CSV table of N, CA and C in Angstrom, one decimal:
chain,number,residue,atom,x,y,z
A,380,MET,N,5.9,14.7,8.8
A,380,MET,CA,5.3,14.2,7.6
A,380,MET,C,5.0,12.7,7.8
A,381,ARG,N,3.8,12.3,7.5
A,381,ARG,CA,3.4,10.9,7.6
A,381,ARG,C,3.8,10.2,6.3
A,382,HIS,N,4.2,8.9,6.5
A,382,HIS,CA,4.7,8.1,5.3
A,382,HIS,C,3.7,6.9,5.1
A,383,PHE,N,3.3,6.7,3.9
A,383,PHE,CA,2.4,5.6,3.6
A,383,PHE,C,3.0,4.8,2.4
A,384,ILE,N,2.7,3.5,2.4
A,384,ILE,CA,3.1,2.6,1.4
A,384,ILE,C,1.9,2.0,0.8
A,385,LEU,N,1.9,1.9,-0.6
A,385,LEU,CA,0.8,1.2,-1.3
A,385,LEU,C,1.5,0.1,-2.2
A,386,LEU,N,0.8,-1.0,-2.4
A,386,LEU,CA,1.4,-2.1,-3.2
A,386,LEU,C,0.6,-2.3,-4.4
A,387,MET,N,1.3,-2.5,-5.5
A,387,MET,CA,0.7,-3.0,-6.8
A,387,MET,C,1.1,-4.4,-7.0
A,388,ILE,N,0.1,-5.3,-6.8
A,388,ILE,CA,0.3,-6.7,-6.9
A,388,ILE,C,-0.5,-7.3,-8.1
A,389,PHE,N,0.2,-7.8,-9.1
A,389,PHE,CA,-0.4,-8.4,-10.3
A,389,PHE,C,-0.5,-9.9,-10.3
A,390,ASP,N,-1.6,-10.4,-10.7
A,390,ASP,CA,-1.6,-11.9,-11.0
A,390,ASP,C,-1.4,-11.9,-12.6
A,391,LYS,N,-0.2,-12.3,-13.0
A,391,LYS,CA,0.1,-12.3,-14.4
A,391,LYS,C,-0.7,-13.3,-15.2
A,392,GLU,N,-1.0,-14.4,-14.6
A,392,GLU,CA,-1.7,-15.4,-15.3
A,392,GLU,C,-3.1,-15.0,-15.6
A,393,LYS,N,-3.8,-14.3,-14.7
A,393,LYS,CA,-5.1,-13.8,-14.9
A,393,LYS,C,-5.2,-12.3,-15.3
A,394,ALA,N,-4.1,-11.7,-15.4
A,394,ALA,CA,-4.0,-10.2,-15.7
A,394,ALA,C,-4.9,-9.4,-14.8
A,395,ARG,N,-4.7,-9.6,-13.5
A,395,ARG,CA,-5.6,-8.9,-12.6
A,395,ARG,C,-4.7,-8.1,-11.6
A,396,LEU,N,-5.2,-7.0,-11.1
A,396,LEU,CA,-4.5,-6.2,-10.1
A,396,LEU,C,-5.3,-6.4,-8.7
A,397,LEU,N,-4.6,-6.7,-7.7
A,397,LEU,CA,-5.2,-6.8,-6.4
A,397,LEU,C,-5.7,-5.5,-5.8
A,398,ALA,N,-6.9,-5.4,-5.5
A,398,ALA,CA,-7.5,-4.2,-4.8
A,398,ALA,C,-8.2,-4.6,-3.6
A,399,VAL,N,-8.3,-3.6,-2.7
A,399,VAL,CA,-9.1,-3.9,-1.4
A,399,VAL,C,-10.1,-2.8,-1.2
A,400,LYS,N,-11.2,-3.1,-0.6
A,400,LYS,CA,-12.3,-2.2,-0.3
A,400,LYS,C,-12.1,-1.7,1.1
A,401,ARG,N,-11.9,-0.4,1.3
A,401,ARG,CA,-11.7,0.2,2.6
A,401,ARG,C,-13.0,0.0,3.4
A,402,ALA,N,-12.9,-0.1,4.7
A,402,ALA,CA,-14.0,-0.2,5.6
A,402,ALA,C,-14.8,1.1,5.6
A,403,GLU,N,-16.1,0.9,5.7
A,403,GLU,CA,-17.0,2.1,5.7
A,403,GLU,C,-16.6,3.1,6.9
A,404,SER,N,-16.0,2.5,8.0
A,404,SER,CA,-15.6,3.4,9.1
A,404,SER,C,-14.4,4.2,8.9
A,405,ASP,N,-13.6,3.9,7.8
A,405,ASP,CA,-12.4,4.6,7.5
A,405,ASP,C,-12.8,6.1,7.2
A,406,SER,N,-12.3,7.0,8.1
A,406,SER,CA,-12.7,8.4,8.0
A,406,SER,C,-12.3,9.1,6.7
A,407,ALA,N,-11.2,8.6,6.1
A,407,ALA,CA,-10.7,9.3,4.9
A,407,ALA,C,-11.2,8.7,3.6
A,408,PHE,N,-11.2,7.3,3.6
A,408,PHE,CA,-11.5,6.6,2.3
A,408,PHE,C,-12.5,5.5,2.5
A,409,GLY,N,-13.4,5.7,3.4
A,409,GLY,CA,-14.4,4.6,3.7
A,409,GLY,C,-15.2,4.2,2.5
A,410,GLY,N,-15.3,2.9,2.3
A,410,GLY,CA,-16.1,2.3,1.2
A,410,GLY,C,-15.4,2.4,-0.2
A,411,MET,N,-14.3,3.0,-0.3
A,411,MET,CA,-13.6,3.1,-1.6
A,411,MET,C,-12.7,1.9,-1.8
A,412,TRP,N,-12.5,1.7,-3.1
A,412,TRP,CA,-11.5,0.6,-3.5
A,412,TRP,C,-10.1,1.2,-3.7
A,413,GLY,N,-9.1,0.5,-3.4
A,413,GLY,CA,-7.7,1.0,-3.6
A,413,GLY,C,-6.7,-0.1,-3.5
A,414,LEU,N,-5.5,0.3,-3.6
A,414,LEU,CA,-4.3,-0.6,-3.4
A,414,LEU,C,-4.1,-0.9,-1.9
A,415,PRO,N,-3.7,-2.2,-1.6
A,415,PRO,CA,-3.4,-2.5,-0.2
A,415,PRO,C,-2.2,-1.7,0.3
A,416,GLY,N,-2.3,-1.3,1.5
A,416,GLY,CA,-1.2,-0.6,2.1
A,416,GLY,C,-1.6,0.2,3.3
A,417,GLY,N,-0.7,1.0,3.8
A,417,GLY,CA,-1.1,1.9,5.0
A,417,GLY,C,0.1,2.6,5.5
A,418,GLY,N,0.0,3.0,6.7
A,418,GLY,CA,1.1,3.9,7.3
A,418,GLY,C,2.3,3.1,7.7
A,419,VAL,N,3.5,3.8,7.6
A,419,VAL,CA,4.8,3.3,8.0
A,419,VAL,C,5.0,3.7,9.4
A,420,ASN,N,5.2,2.8,10.3
A,420,ASN,CA,5.4,3.2,11.7
A,420,ASN,C,6.8,3.7,12.0
A,421,ASP,N,7.0,4.5,13.0
A,421,ASP,CA,8.3,5.0,13.4
A,421,ASP,C,9.3,3.9,13.5
A,422,GLY,N,10.4,4.0,12.9
A,422,GLY,CA,11.5,3.0,13.0
A,422,GLY,C,11.3,1.8,12.1
A,423,GLU,N,10.2,1.7,11.4
A,423,GLU,CA,9.9,0.6,10.5
A,423,GLU,C,10.4,0.9,9.1
A,424,THR,N,10.9,-0.1,8.4
A,424,THR,CA,11.3,0.1,7.0
A,424,THR,C,10.1,0.1,6.1
A,425,ILE,N,10.2,0.7,4.9
A,425,ILE,CA,9.1,0.7,4.0
A,425,ILE,C,8.7,-0.7,3.6
A,426,ASP,N,9.7,-1.6,3.4
A,426,ASP,CA,9.3,-3.0,3.0
A,426,ASP,C,8.7,-3.7,4.1
A,427,ARG,N,9.1,-3.5,5.3
A,427,ARG,CA,8.5,-4.2,6.5
A,427,ARG,C,7.0,-3.7,6.7
A,428,ALA,N,6.8,-2.4,6.5
A,428,ALA,CA,5.5,-1.9,6.6
A,428,ALA,C,4.6,-2.4,5.5
A,429,ALA,N,5.1,-2.6,4.3
A,429,ALA,CA,4.4,-3.2,3.2
A,429,ALA,C,3.9,-4.6,3.5
A,430,ALA,N,4.9,-5.4,4.0
A,430,ALA,CA,4.6,-6.8,4.4
A,430,ALA,C,3.5,-6.8,5.5
A,431,ARG,N,3.7,-6.0,6.5
A,431,ARG,CA,2.7,-6.0,7.6
A,431,ARG,C,1.3,-5.6,7.1
A,432,GLU,N,1.2,-4.5,6.4
A,432,GLU,CA,-0.1,-4.0,5.9
A,432,GLU,C,-0.8,-5.0,5.0
A,433,LEU,N,0.0,-5.6,4.1
A,433,LEU,CA,-0.6,-6.6,3.2
A,433,LEU,C,-1.2,-7.8,4.0
A,434,LYS,N,-0.4,-8.3,5.0
A,434,LYS,CA,-0.9,-9.4,5.9
A,434,LYS,C,-2.1,-9.0,6.6
A,435,GLU,N,-2.1,-7.7,7.2
A,435,GLU,CA,-3.3,-7.3,8.0
A,435,GLU,C,-4.5,-7.1,7.1
A,436,GLU,N,-4.4,-6.7,5.9
A,436,GLU,CA,-5.5,-6.4,5.0
A,436,GLU,C,-6.0,-7.5,4.2
A,437,THR,N,-5.1,-8.5,3.9
A,437,THR,CA,-5.5,-9.5,2.9
A,437,THR,C,-5.1,-10.9,3.4
A,438,ASN,N,-4.3,-11.0,4.4
A,438,ASN,CA,-3.8,-12.3,5.0
A,438,ASN,C,-2.8,-13.0,3.9
A,439,LEU,N,-2.3,-12.2,3.0
A,439,LEU,CA,-1.3,-12.6,2.0
A,439,LEU,C,0.1,-12.2,2.5
A,440,GLU,N,1.1,-13.0,2.0
A,440,GLU,CA,2.4,-12.6,2.4
A,440,GLU,C,3.2,-12.3,1.1
A,441,ILE,N,4.1,-11.3,1.2
A,441,ILE,CA,4.9,-10.9,0.1
A,441,ILE,C,6.0,-11.9,-0.2
A,442,GLU,N,6.2,-12.3,-1.4
A,442,GLU,CA,7.3,-13.1,-1.8
A,442,GLU,C,8.5,-12.2,-2.4
A,443,HIS,N,8.1,-11.2,-3.0
A,443,HIS,CA,9.1,-10.2,-3.6
A,443,HIS,C,8.5,-8.8,-3.6
A,444,ILE,N,9.4,-7.8,-3.3
A,444,ILE,CA,9.0,-6.4,-3.4
A,444,ILE,C,10.1,-5.7,-4.2
A,445,SER,N,9.7,-4.8,-5.1
A,445,SER,CA,10.7,-4.1,-5.9
A,445,SER,C,11.6,-3.3,-5.0
A,446,SER,N,12.8,-3.2,-5.4
A,446,SER,CA,13.8,-2.4,-4.6
A,446,SER,C,13.6,-0.9,-4.8
A,447,GLU,N,13.1,-0.5,-5.9
A,447,GLU,CA,12.9,0.9,-6.2
A,447,GLU,C,11.4,1.2,-6.3
A,448,PRO,N,11.0,2.3,-5.8
A,448,PRO,CA,9.5,2.7,-5.9
A,448,PRO,C,9.1,2.8,-7.3
A,449,PHE,N,7.8,2.5,-7.6
A,449,PHE,CA,7.2,2.7,-8.9
A,449,PHE,C,6.9,4.2,-8.9
A,450,LEU,N,6.5,4.8,-7.8
A,450,LEU,CA,6.0,6.2,-7.7
A,450,LEU,C,6.2,6.7,-6.3
A,451,GLU,N,6.7,7.9,-6.1
A,451,GLU,CA,6.8,8.6,-4.8
A,451,GLU,C,6.3,10.0,-5.0
A,452,LEU,N,5.4,10.4,-4.2
A,452,LEU,CA,4.9,11.8,-4.2
A,452,LEU,C,4.5,12.3,-2.9
A,453,THR,N,4.5,13.6,-2.8
A,453,THR,CA,4.1,14.3,-1.5
A,453,THR,C,2.8,15.0,-1.8
A,454,LEU,N,1.9,14.8,-0.9
A,454,LEU,CA,0.6,15.4,-1.0
A,454,LEU,C,0.1,15.8,0.3
A,455,THR,N,-1.0,16.6,0.3
A,455,THR,CA,-1.6,17.0,1.6
A,455,THR,C,-3.1,16.5,1.6
A,456,ILE,N,-3.4,15.8,2.7
A,456,ILE,CA,-4.8,15.3,2.9
A,456,ILE,C,-5.3,15.8,4.2
A,457,LYS,N,-6.3,16.5,4.2
A,457,LYS,CA,-6.9,17.1,5.5
A,457,LYS,C,-5.8,17.8,6.2
A,458,ASP,N,-5.1,18.7,5.6
A,458,ASP,CA,-4.0,19.6,6.2
A,458,ASP,C,-2.8,18.8,6.7
A,459,THR,N,-2.7,17.5,6.4
A,459,THR,CA,-1.6,16.7,6.8
A,459,THR,C,-0.7,16.4,5.6
A,460,PRO,N,0.6,16.8,5.7
A,460,PRO,CA,1.5,16.4,4.6
A,460,PRO,C,1.8,14.9,4.7
A,461,ILE,N,1.8,14.3,3.5
A,461,ILE,CA,2.0,12.8,3.4
A,461,ILE,C,3.0,12.5,2.3
A,462,LEU,N,3.9,11.6,2.6
A,462,LEU,CA,4.8,11.0,1.6
A,462,LEU,C,4.2,9.7,1.2
A,463,LEU,N,3.9,9.5,-0.1
A,463,LEU,CA,3.3,8.3,-0.5
A,463,LEU,C,4.2,7.5,-1.4
A,464,THR,N,4.5,6.3,-1.1
A,464,THR,CA,5.4,5.4,-1.9
A,464,THR,C,4.6,4.2,-2.4
A,465,VAL,N,4.7,4.0,-3.7
A,465,VAL,CA,4.0,2.9,-4.4
A,465,VAL,C,5.1,1.9,-4.9
A,466,LYS,N,5.0,0.6,-4.6
A,466,LYS,CA,6.0,-0.4,-5.0
A,466,LYS,C,5.2,-1.5,-5.6
A,467,PHE,N,5.9,-2.2,-6.5
A,467,PHE,CA,5.4,-3.5,-7.1
A,467,PHE,C,5.8,-4.6,-6.1
A,468,ALA,N,4.9,-5.6,-6.0
A,468,ALA,CA,5.1,-6.8,-5.1
A,468,ALA,C,4.5,-8.0,-5.8
A,469,SER,N,4.9,-9.1,-5.3
A,469,SER,CA,4.3,-10.4,-5.7
A,469,SER,C,4.3,-11.4,-4.6
């Protein structure tokens, strides 16, 4: 099963949620808007994957990440089982 992390990052002062637009070349979600995040590599912690993905996609760094997930669910995309974890970060 593949594991993915997504981050919910709020700007409290402006009441905004950070979203990223996926590259058109993304075979699953090309051109769609979504939360920053991506796959967790073998041997990588969820929090480390979250920090890496946020840096890769936005060039931002995490100051704080919630210890408990906001949401965890298992789903299947294109016949591949996926564990999806969503956490709050700032």
